[in-house]
Amino acid sequence: MIALEARELALHFGGIKAVDGISFQVPERSVFTLIGPNGAGKTTVFNLISRIYEPTAGRLIFEGRDITTVPPHDIARRGIARTFQNIELFENATVLQNLLLGRHAHAAGNVVAELMFLPGVRRREIAHREAVERVIDFLNLEPHRDTLISGLSYGVRKIVELGRALCTEPRLLLLDEPSSGLNPEETDDLVFWIQDIRDILGITVLMVEHDMGLVSKVSDHVLALNHGQVIASGTPGAVKSDPQVVKAYLGG
Amino acid sequence: MRYQFKTSYDRDIDLFGDAAQRNWYLALLAVLCAAPLVLEQFWLGELSYVFILSIAAVGLMLLTGYTGQVSLCHGAFLGIGAYAYAVLLQRGVPFFVAAPLASLITAGVGAAIGFPALRLVGIYLAMATLAFNFIVEYVFVHWDSVTGGFSGFAVPQPTVFGYSIVDYPLFYYLTLAALLFALFVANNIMRAPTGRALIALRDSEVAAQSMGVKLTRYKTISFALSAGLTGFAGAFFAHKIGYLAPDAFGILLSIQLLLMVVVGGLGSFRGAIFGALFVGALPSVIALLRDFLPQSVARQPGLEPGLFGLILIGFILFEPHGIEGRWRKLRLFFSQFPMYRVATFKKQKSFTKSERFR
Ligand SMILES: Nc1ncnc2c1ncn2[C@@H]1O[C@H](COP(=O)(O)OP(=O)(O)OP(=O)(O)O)[C@@H](O)[C@H]1O
Ligand SMILES: [Mg+2]
């Protein structure tokens, strides 16, 4: 089964062809990695899938349905969650509040009931906390549960952001450079987490990553981009030694 | 050192962090309830005024402190609430219907102006809301048949529980109850999904969207709730000033309300109350100061607004967390007493954020 498919996807910023007609298919329950030098267009692909950017051309199909015109706030409800390259957490909120916001797509609220905090609201809040607690256990975030994000180290923030994405109970998870800024121990943890996310939680992972060690360890499939175009596609080993890819990274 | 030990999810959700905190607030409430036994009517009036300002400030805090949307038109919302309420009273609507209805009407106006303001941020939103404040003032002046035009009209004084509403201590207790109710609903919304969505769109719109927060919906909700609370305060404000005229709801009032939330500390309802206390007390302090200042300064007509401006700038520069921030530091100082480190509240590290945030 194919989880996500991009068909001739393109986005031009004026003269810059950030994404220039790329096509790929992400199989269900796999880890699919985008690599490429700086400015290759990897993050732009993520922003297109999140519907933050409007594509110039092409289509995006998620689980057989066209999502090219879905509004951005509907993407989470459809089962796609993401993290951001430069961390976009809610800085002046606690870890718990951030994770609970991951539940927002499931938290259909009635404002009047919430104003009075009727028993139903409390019941749903407890149910959300139970879901969030499973993610807290999974990522060992217990020590930071009630800490403000602004008081956390960079590495922990990255993990909280991963946790927030998991709280949406996605079927497709987009990770933009999950290991950047992590220390070696945290990166080792990340390898296991990504494998567990795929194998135990059954979530498809689409990831952008520069650390080739991590890429080789977890990826089922690698797609290399340069100047918005696909230059290689295949297993991690094959893509890494592809002459086009080597050239792109050496600045050719 | 105190540590909140949680044994159930209910402890997360409850209004008070723990029993000690709840007991402090109950003690404060008991003192406020007993106040009419010892205080003269003048002081009860002053306290009621602070309660009313606090309700309005709680409303503005929801929008500015929690949703990150600046507003320079909350004076107008207070005015709409006051006028709507007084007009309803004139038409014979009883107090217990007129006050909530005035709040609903103001909420509706808030939603209506929130909607076009959706795409505006920062200084542009400030300007748009400022313009709205002038429009409302204009309507108050020119809609003679309802508002009495420039000269205004006296607010009717209905009887509540067998007393005239403006009698003390009845009015004092009514405003206290109104403040408690406002705090109850405001805190409820902030511990529910809607409140979290507001915080989310304050801190990162793009991440909020990816979590499924529909920006237009929640900004509109925030404007409506904020205006509704401020309009509710307007009902009591009408009695406090006794006579409604357009010049009571000018831009200076909006600035005073903004001053309250900034000085009190953005992002905290307790801060809103600190701010209301501070701004409520300021005119008296200025009056006292006048005696000590040289004649040429004391007689300056713009002294009060000028001082408001200075204080606003001073807080933004030197204590961005406001009085609430000071209070937290002070409390931590005592709870950690010999171990307190000056650096506790220094920013540990700052991460450079690039423009290409995604
Ligand atoms: N909002 C924007 N407006 C104009 N140009 C943009 C915008 N966003 C991205 N670009 C350009 O599109 C190109 C691709 O950028 P993108 O962020 O996708 O690169 P990337 O592959 O994620 O790189 P990196 O490894 O540095 O994160 C770059 O040339 C970038 O300058
Ligand atoms: Mg990038």
XYZ file of C-alpha atoms and ligand atoms in Angstrom:
642
model
C 0.000 0.000 0.000
C 1.154 3.510 -0.781
C 0.721 6.012 2.080
C 1.691 9.199 0.289
C 2.247 9.968 -3.346
C 3.570 13.149 -4.959
C 2.897 13.613 -8.668
C 4.956 16.148 -10.603
C 4.950 18.416 -7.565
C 6.357 21.899 -8.173
C 6.691 25.186 -6.310
C 8.398 28.242 -7.756
C 9.173 31.347 -5.709
C 9.459 33.906 -8.469
C 12.512 32.715 -10.348
C 13.604 30.164 -7.741
C 12.423 26.661 -8.516
C 12.403 25.404 -4.923
C 10.623 22.217 -5.974
C 10.692 21.451 -9.648
C 8.380 18.627 -10.683
C 9.219 15.781 -8.355
C 7.323 12.494 -8.033
C 7.703 9.808 -5.398
C 5.713 7.185 -3.530
C 6.064 6.515 0.190
C 5.064 2.933 1.026
C 3.007 2.364 4.156
C 4.906 1.473 7.373
C 8.269 2.430 5.935
C 10.884 5.047 6.740
C 11.396 7.203 3.659
C 14.211 9.748 3.791
C 14.832 12.888 1.756
C 18.450 13.984 1.522
C 20.191 16.723 -0.397
C 22.464 19.715 0.089
C 21.261 22.976 1.671
C 18.576 24.678 -0.339
C 17.709 21.498 -2.259
C 14.006 21.952 -1.507
C 13.474 19.291 1.170
C 11.724 21.504 3.712
C 9.651 23.002 0.926
C 8.305 19.524 0.126
C 7.227 19.232 3.771
C 5.558 22.626 3.660
C 3.676 21.549 0.562
C 2.452 18.396 2.282
C 1.408 20.464 5.346
C -0.401 22.753 2.918
C 1.424 25.816 4.246
C 2.515 26.486 0.666
C 0.324 26.335 -2.401
C 1.983 24.194 -5.111
C 2.583 25.779 -8.512
C 1.765 22.436 -10.111
C 1.307 18.770 -9.286
C -0.792 16.729 -6.898
C -0.436 15.154 -3.471
C -2.311 11.975 -2.710
C -2.569 10.639 0.842
C -4.076 7.198 1.361
C -5.653 7.321 -2.055
C -7.259 10.718 -1.539
C -6.193 13.990 -3.103
C -5.073 16.453 -0.396
C -3.792 19.180 -2.706
C -6.613 21.553 -1.779
C -7.277 20.546 1.843
C -6.872 23.567 4.216
C -3.775 23.397 6.448
C -5.729 22.973 9.698
C -7.385 19.843 8.316
C -4.120 18.024 7.642
C -3.704 16.816 11.234
C -7.215 15.412 11.321
C -6.486 13.509 8.114
C -3.591 11.751 9.871
C -0.457 13.717 8.995
C 1.745 15.276 11.694
C 5.096 16.996 11.470
C 8.050 18.528 13.246
C 9.893 21.650 12.121
C 13.531 22.144 11.192
C 13.953 25.060 13.610
C 11.522 23.822 16.278
C 8.134 25.457 16.450
C 6.999 24.676 19.974
C 4.650 26.817 22.012
C 7.422 28.497 24.011
C 5.447 29.940 26.893
C 3.474 26.798 27.600
C 4.427 23.662 29.514
C 5.477 20.392 27.946
C 2.112 18.936 28.950
C 0.213 21.779 27.281
C 2.261 21.351 24.121
C 1.539 17.647 24.031
C -2.144 18.233 24.735
C -2.192 20.588 21.758
C -1.147 17.599 19.740
C -4.560 16.221 20.684
C -6.329 19.266 19.284
C -7.494 17.522 16.132
C -9.385 15.077 18.387
C -10.599 17.715 20.838
C -13.791 18.912 19.238
C -14.771 21.632 21.681
C -18.038 23.268 22.597
C -17.081 26.699 23.878
C -20.146 27.098 26.097
C -19.527 23.748 27.817
C -15.896 24.727 28.285
C -16.783 28.097 29.821
C -18.700 26.270 32.551
C -16.286 23.308 32.519
C -19.137 20.809 32.485
C -18.365 17.215 33.532
C -18.047 16.106 29.904
C -15.178 18.543 29.386
C -13.314 17.111 32.364
C -13.920 13.566 31.171
C -12.459 14.363 27.765
C -9.504 16.194 29.348
C -8.685 13.064 31.344
C -8.947 10.895 28.233
C -6.526 13.225 26.413
C -4.124 13.037 29.329
C -4.155 9.258 29.162
C -3.244 9.400 25.481
C -0.535 11.986 26.151
C 0.879 9.957 29.030
C 1.563 7.029 26.688
C 3.710 9.350 24.557
C 5.429 10.740 27.675
C 6.332 7.197 28.705
C 7.455 6.264 25.211
C 9.858 9.230 24.951
C 10.861 9.376 28.654
C 9.597 12.930 29.031
C 8.275 12.416 32.571
C 10.932 14.650 34.273
C 9.929 17.599 32.085
C 6.158 17.148 32.182
C 5.324 20.470 33.866
C 8.316 22.510 32.676
C 7.943 25.513 30.405
C 9.458 24.988 26.963
C 11.567 28.135 27.376
C 13.389 26.384 30.228
C 14.357 23.266 28.251
C 17.581 22.393 26.473
C 17.610 22.165 22.710
C 17.735 18.373 22.640
C 14.744 17.979 24.923
C 12.801 20.482 22.846
C 13.362 18.376 19.749
C 12.014 15.344 21.573
C 9.006 17.265 22.872
C 8.246 18.319 19.318
C 8.421 14.694 18.205
C 6.095 13.839 21.092
C 3.631 16.545 20.131
C 3.469 15.143 16.608
C 2.899 11.624 17.978
C 0.053 12.879 20.180
C -1.980 13.631 17.071
C -1.997 9.839 16.450
C -0.790 10.276 12.892
C -0.538 7.616 10.215
C 2.156 9.645 8.444
C 4.862 11.451 10.409
C 7.044 14.124 8.793
C 10.350 14.736 10.603
C 12.479 17.663 9.423
C 16.086 16.988 10.475
C 15.186 15.216 13.732
C 18.815 14.683 14.781
C 20.179 18.204 14.229
C 21.353 19.646 17.519
C 21.117 16.329 19.379
C 24.106 14.865 21.200
C 25.303 11.343 20.263
C 23.333 9.630 23.056
C 20.150 11.427 22.077
C 20.766 10.466 18.438
C 21.092 6.812 19.485
C 17.760 7.038 21.284
C 16.279 8.564 18.166
C 17.292 5.537 16.080
C 15.307 3.257 18.387
C 12.372 5.607 18.565
C 12.068 5.906 14.797
C 12.258 2.136 14.449
C 9.609 1.683 17.152
C 7.389 4.334 15.568
C 7.422 2.342 12.357
C 7.372 -1.215 13.747
C 5.305 -0.931 16.942
C 3.083 2.094 16.316
C 2.803 1.259 12.615
C 3.332 4.862 11.506
C 4.836 5.736 8.138
C 7.798 8.095 8.522
C 8.903 10.646 5.938
C 12.092 12.300 7.122
C 14.635 14.894 6.075
C 18.045 14.110 7.535
C 21.667 15.083 7.050
C 23.300 12.539 9.403
C 24.088 9.713 6.975
C 24.786 7.298 9.835
C 21.246 7.737 11.099
C 19.844 7.634 7.558
C 21.525 4.307 6.815
C 20.385 2.774 10.095
C 16.680 3.514 9.838
C 15.724 4.242 6.229
C 13.965 1.770 3.973
C 14.193 4.114 1.035
C 16.175 7.272 0.277
C 15.394 10.016 -2.217
C 18.088 12.560 -3.058
C 17.124 16.059 -4.193
C 19.153 18.889 -5.655
C 17.865 22.197 -6.988
C 14.317 20.963 -6.491
C 14.773 17.866 -8.645
C 15.192 14.172 -7.884
C 18.753 13.090 -8.580
C 18.709 9.589 -7.092
C 16.330 7.161 -5.458
C 16.826 3.727 -3.873
C 18.280 1.964 -0.843
C 20.477 4.028 1.492
C 23.649 2.300 0.296
C 22.900 2.761 -3.380
C 21.954 6.424 -3.073
C 24.972 7.241 -0.924
C 27.373 6.002 -3.593
C 25.456 7.414 -6.550
C 27.868 9.613 -8.533
C 25.245 12.377 -8.966
C 24.695 12.531 -5.208
C 28.416 12.591 -4.459
C 28.796 15.415 -6.951
C 25.882 17.399 -5.472
C 27.348 17.169 -1.969
C 30.804 18.149 -3.163
C 29.234 21.302 -4.537
C 29.134 20.388 -8.231
C 10.686 24.305 48.894
C 7.210 23.251 47.910
C 6.636 20.617 45.285
C 3.259 19.791 43.813
C 2.943 16.032 43.890
C 0.230 14.852 41.546
C -1.488 11.532 42.010
C -4.264 11.810 39.451
C -5.063 13.638 36.252
C -7.678 15.608 38.143
C -4.836 17.386 39.927
C -3.697 18.726 36.540
C -7.148 19.936 35.663
C -8.386 21.442 38.933
C -8.539 25.211 39.253
C -6.101 25.324 42.157
C -2.655 23.767 42.088
C -2.967 22.282 45.552
C -4.820 22.569 48.848
C -2.450 25.227 50.211
C -3.060 27.494 47.237
C -6.814 26.958 47.467
C -6.798 27.825 51.144
C -4.919 31.074 50.539
C -7.488 32.139 47.991
C -10.356 31.151 50.286
C -8.789 33.215 53.063
C -8.520 36.199 50.732
C -12.145 35.749 49.734
C -13.204 35.616 53.388
C -11.369 38.881 54.043
C -13.060 40.518 51.051
C -16.475 39.283 52.196
C -15.882 40.680 55.666
C -14.568 44.015 54.386
C -17.930 45.861 54.594
C -17.906 45.262 58.365
C -14.888 47.501 58.815
C -14.510 49.667 55.726
C -16.310 52.925 55.067
C -18.494 53.268 52.020
C -15.862 55.307 50.186
C -13.385 52.436 50.334
C -15.997 49.889 49.336
C -16.681 52.056 46.307
C -12.994 52.135 45.445
C -12.758 48.362 45.806
C -15.843 47.859 43.614
C -14.210 50.050 41.008
C -11.101 47.865 41.105
C -13.274 44.738 40.772
C -14.988 46.198 37.692
C -11.672 47.195 36.122
C -10.389 43.704 36.938
C -13.209 42.065 34.979
C -12.429 44.240 31.966
C -8.711 43.534 32.356
C -9.365 39.784 32.564
C -11.230 40.127 29.265
C -8.382 42.005 27.641
C -5.855 39.562 29.117
C -7.580 36.729 27.287
C -7.038 38.514 23.978
C -3.700 40.252 24.499
C -1.988 38.126 27.128
C -3.129 34.680 26.017
C -3.872 35.068 22.314
C -1.192 37.655 21.593
C -3.541 40.089 19.820
C -3.082 43.681 20.880
C -6.240 45.763 21.238
C -6.760 49.490 21.599
C -10.544 49.289 21.548
C -11.447 47.673 24.847
C -12.595 51.029 26.146
C -15.162 50.901 23.345
C -16.204 47.375 24.343
C -16.652 48.571 27.906
C -18.768 51.383 26.501
C -20.876 49.099 24.315
C -21.554 46.892 27.335
C -22.451 49.908 29.463
C -24.741 51.488 26.867
C -26.419 48.197 25.924
C -27.048 47.454 29.585
C -28.396 50.898 30.450
C -30.637 50.979 27.371
C -32.014 47.567 28.294
C -32.710 48.809 31.821
C -34.540 51.814 30.366
C -36.720 49.402 28.411
C -37.644 47.691 31.672
C -35.420 44.617 31.376
C -34.488 43.372 34.884
C -30.863 43.498 36.070
C -30.254 39.745 35.989
C -31.228 39.606 32.315
C -29.790 42.937 31.199
C -26.220 42.314 32.428
C -25.720 38.937 30.643
C -27.498 40.269 27.556
C -25.195 43.309 27.424
C -22.270 40.910 27.633
C -23.641 38.816 24.755
C -24.232 41.894 22.603
C -20.660 43.054 23.188
C -19.387 39.555 22.392
C -21.252 39.730 19.095
C -19.669 43.079 18.271
C -16.286 41.631 19.290
C -16.700 38.707 16.902
C -17.757 41.087 14.154
C -14.669 43.254 14.524
C -12.428 40.259 15.193
C -13.283 38.864 11.805
C -11.906 41.664 9.600
C -8.974 42.029 12.009
C -7.951 38.404 11.433
C -5.274 39.107 8.907
C -3.753 41.990 10.854
C -0.910 41.643 13.324
C 1.115 43.870 15.624
C 1.039 47.560 14.847
C -1.581 47.157 12.093
C -3.979 45.454 14.469
C -3.321 48.194 17.031
C -4.208 50.828 14.434
C -7.333 49.025 13.240
C -8.646 48.610 16.784
C -7.796 52.233 17.536
C -9.863 53.272 14.527
C -12.709 51.074 15.753
C -12.609 52.861 19.105
C -13.150 56.189 17.340
C -15.981 54.753 15.263
C -17.764 53.528 18.393
C -17.335 56.918 20.059
C -18.797 58.500 16.946
C -21.793 56.171 17.082
C -22.356 57.007 20.757
C -22.449 60.695 19.863
C -24.622 60.456 16.767
C -27.133 57.711 17.524
C -29.166 60.234 19.522
C -32.409 58.310 19.733
C -30.762 55.520 21.739
C -27.625 56.962 23.321
C -28.870 60.466 24.090
C -26.142 61.906 21.898
C -23.394 64.089 23.276
C -25.110 64.856 26.552
C -25.870 61.204 27.291
C -28.317 59.975 29.920
C -28.505 58.881 33.521
C -28.282 55.143 34.178
C -31.521 53.809 35.710
C -31.113 52.260 39.144
C -33.090 49.024 39.397
C -33.820 47.299 42.686
C -32.049 44.020 43.314
C -32.949 41.809 46.305
C -35.141 44.651 47.569
C -32.391 47.301 47.614
C -31.417 49.906 45.063
C -28.516 48.455 43.098
C -26.234 51.375 43.934
C -26.605 50.851 47.694
C -23.605 49.632 49.643
C -22.666 46.968 50.511
C -24.997 45.401 47.899
C -23.122 46.900 44.937
C -19.817 45.830 46.474
C -20.977 42.222 46.778
C -22.462 42.228 43.276
C -19.207 43.392 41.708
C -17.228 40.896 43.786
C -19.516 38.073 42.624
C -19.245 39.300 39.034
C -15.445 39.248 39.260
C -15.449 35.736 40.707
C -17.729 34.591 37.895
C -15.513 36.233 35.259
C -12.432 34.567 36.750
C -14.259 31.245 36.851
C -15.187 31.240 33.152
C -11.860 32.719 32.044
C -9.870 30.081 33.916
C -12.202 27.370 32.649
C -11.645 28.292 29.043
C -7.886 28.394 29.586
C -7.781 24.849 30.963
C -9.906 23.510 28.105
C -8.906 22.806 24.491
C -10.070 26.257 23.331
C -7.719 28.049 25.723
C -4.784 25.920 24.681
C -5.549 26.686 21.048
C -5.376 30.414 21.873
C -1.953 29.976 23.493
C -0.870 27.964 20.464
C -1.744 30.656 17.985
C -0.014 33.230 20.168
C 3.251 31.274 20.259
C 3.404 29.833 16.738
C 0.673 30.201 14.162
C 2.275 27.769 11.782
C 2.621 25.020 14.386
C -0.899 25.708 15.664
C -2.230 25.164 12.172
C -0.350 21.906 11.767
C -1.959 20.714 15.002
C -5.371 21.382 13.501
C -6.093 24.791 15.032
C -8.193 26.811 12.605
C -6.756 30.298 12.989
C -9.809 32.277 11.871
C -12.131 30.372 14.188
C -9.988 30.784 17.274
C -9.083 34.422 16.714
C -12.768 35.186 16.337
C -13.586 33.205 19.484
C -10.893 35.077 21.366
C -12.215 38.472 20.278
C -15.761 37.458 21.149
C -14.939 36.083 24.610
C -12.688 39.009 25.406
C -15.273 41.566 24.319
C -17.998 39.630 26.143
C -16.136 39.782 29.457
C -15.318 43.450 29.004
C -18.928 44.200 28.074
C -20.021 42.397 31.219
C -17.781 44.751 33.198
C -19.449 47.589 31.313
C -22.791 46.857 32.981
C -21.292 47.532 36.422
C -19.146 50.368 35.120
C -22.362 52.113 34.023
C -23.543 52.226 37.643
C -20.133 53.256 38.870
C -20.098 56.367 36.707
C -23.882 56.822 37.008
C -24.236 58.892 33.863
C -23.320 57.653 30.359
C -21.699 60.063 27.945
C -19.466 59.255 24.957
C -16.335 60.922 26.325
C -16.110 58.342 29.130
C -15.170 55.653 26.620
C -12.418 57.318 24.654
C -9.006 56.128 23.707
C -7.557 56.991 27.112
C -9.689 54.278 28.714
C -8.460 51.767 26.132
C -4.877 52.725 26.898
C -5.521 52.398 30.634
C -6.873 48.886 30.081
C -3.845 47.960 28.004
C -1.649 49.435 30.721
C -3.312 47.129 33.245
C -2.502 43.935 31.380
C 1.043 44.956 30.513
C 1.893 46.281 33.963
C 0.155 43.337 35.611
C 2.029 40.820 33.499
C 0.922 39.351 30.189
C -0.339 35.797 30.283
C -1.822 35.690 33.774
C -5.276 36.537 35.087
C -3.770 37.269 38.480
C -1.585 39.775 36.677
C -4.708 41.400 35.225
C -5.969 41.978 38.759
C -2.617 43.328 39.937
C -2.738 45.683 36.970
C -6.286 46.814 37.732
C -5.295 47.509 41.330
C -2.285 49.474 40.177
C -4.082 51.541 37.551
C -7.113 51.998 39.809
C -4.877 53.413 42.516
C -2.755 55.526 40.196
C -5.008 58.615 39.963
C -5.051 58.886 43.758
C -1.279 58.559 43.867
C -0.941 61.218 41.194
C -3.286 63.477 43.153
C -1.091 63.025 46.219
C 2.027 63.689 44.154
C 0.620 66.966 42.860
C 1.085 68.473 46.302
C 4.797 67.765 46.237
C 5.529 68.730 42.653
C 6.433 72.267 41.588
C 3.369 74.228 40.482
C 4.442 74.385 36.836
C 4.574 70.573 36.573
C 1.586 69.801 38.754
C -0.680 72.056 36.708
C 0.222 70.421 33.396
C -3.021 69.147 31.856
C -1.448 66.031 30.306
C 0.198 64.835 33.507
C -1.937 61.735 33.980
C -1.844 60.307 30.426
C 1.833 61.213 30.244
C 2.601 59.235 33.379
C 0.558 56.299 32.063
C 2.691 56.295 28.943
C 5.941 56.515 30.893
C 4.977 53.662 33.168
C 3.934 51.520 30.208
C 7.280 52.049 28.499
C 9.160 51.503 31.755
C 7.505 48.142 32.342
C 8.001 46.976 28.769
C 11.710 47.810 29.011
C 12.564 46.713 32.525
C 9.969 44.213 33.717
C 8.305 42.592 30.736
C 6.637 40.052 33.009
C 4.976 42.823 34.975
C 3.928 42.777 38.593
C 3.001 39.112 38.291
C 6.603 38.341 37.288
C 7.903 40.301 40.310
C 5.483 38.410 42.534
C 6.707 35.034 41.279
C 10.321 36.006 41.860
C 9.551 37.212 45.336
C 7.701 34.018 46.191
C 10.527 31.862 44.895
C 12.991 33.941 46.867
C 11.179 33.151 50.121
C 10.516 29.506 49.325
C 14.201 28.869 48.541
C 15.379 31.372 51.052
C 19.066 30.915 51.679
C 19.606 29.135 48.362
C 18.075 31.676 45.961
C 20.280 32.427 43.013
C 20.040 35.736 41.214
C 20.536 33.951 37.909
C 17.428 31.785 38.285
C 15.377 33.950 35.978
C 18.144 34.822 33.572
C 17.629 33.289 30.169
C 19.889 30.251 30.075
C 20.570 30.134 26.386
C 19.125 31.882 23.454
C 18.743 30.042 20.205
C 19.021 31.959 17.033
C 15.887 31.677 15.029
C 16.227 32.245 11.365
C 13.615 33.781 9.126
C 13.197 30.476 7.363
C 11.492 29.052 10.391
C 9.905 26.102 8.678
N 9.234 31.357 1.579
C 10.210 31.341 0.652
N 10.357 32.374 -0.202
C 11.332 32.360 -1.150
N 12.213 31.363 -1.306
C 12.128 30.309 -0.472
C 11.126 30.232 0.548
N 11.272 29.073 1.217
C 12.316 28.467 0.646
N 12.835 29.195 -0.366
C 13.955 28.828 -1.227
O 13.694 27.551 -1.751
C 14.890 26.777 -1.810
C 14.682 25.479 -1.059
O 14.602 25.743 0.336
P 14.348 24.618 1.410
O 14.124 25.283 2.703
O 13.294 23.701 0.948
O 15.746 23.866 1.427
P 16.201 22.620 2.271
O 16.460 21.512 1.312
O 15.248 22.340 3.367
O 17.580 23.117 2.847
P 18.256 22.934 4.278
O 19.037 21.692 4.227
O 19.136 24.134 4.408
O 17.165 22.920 5.274
C 15.987 27.655 -1.253
O 16.666 28.232 -2.327
C 15.241 28.683 -0.454
O 15.956 29.891 -0.412
Mg 15.276 22.427 5.372
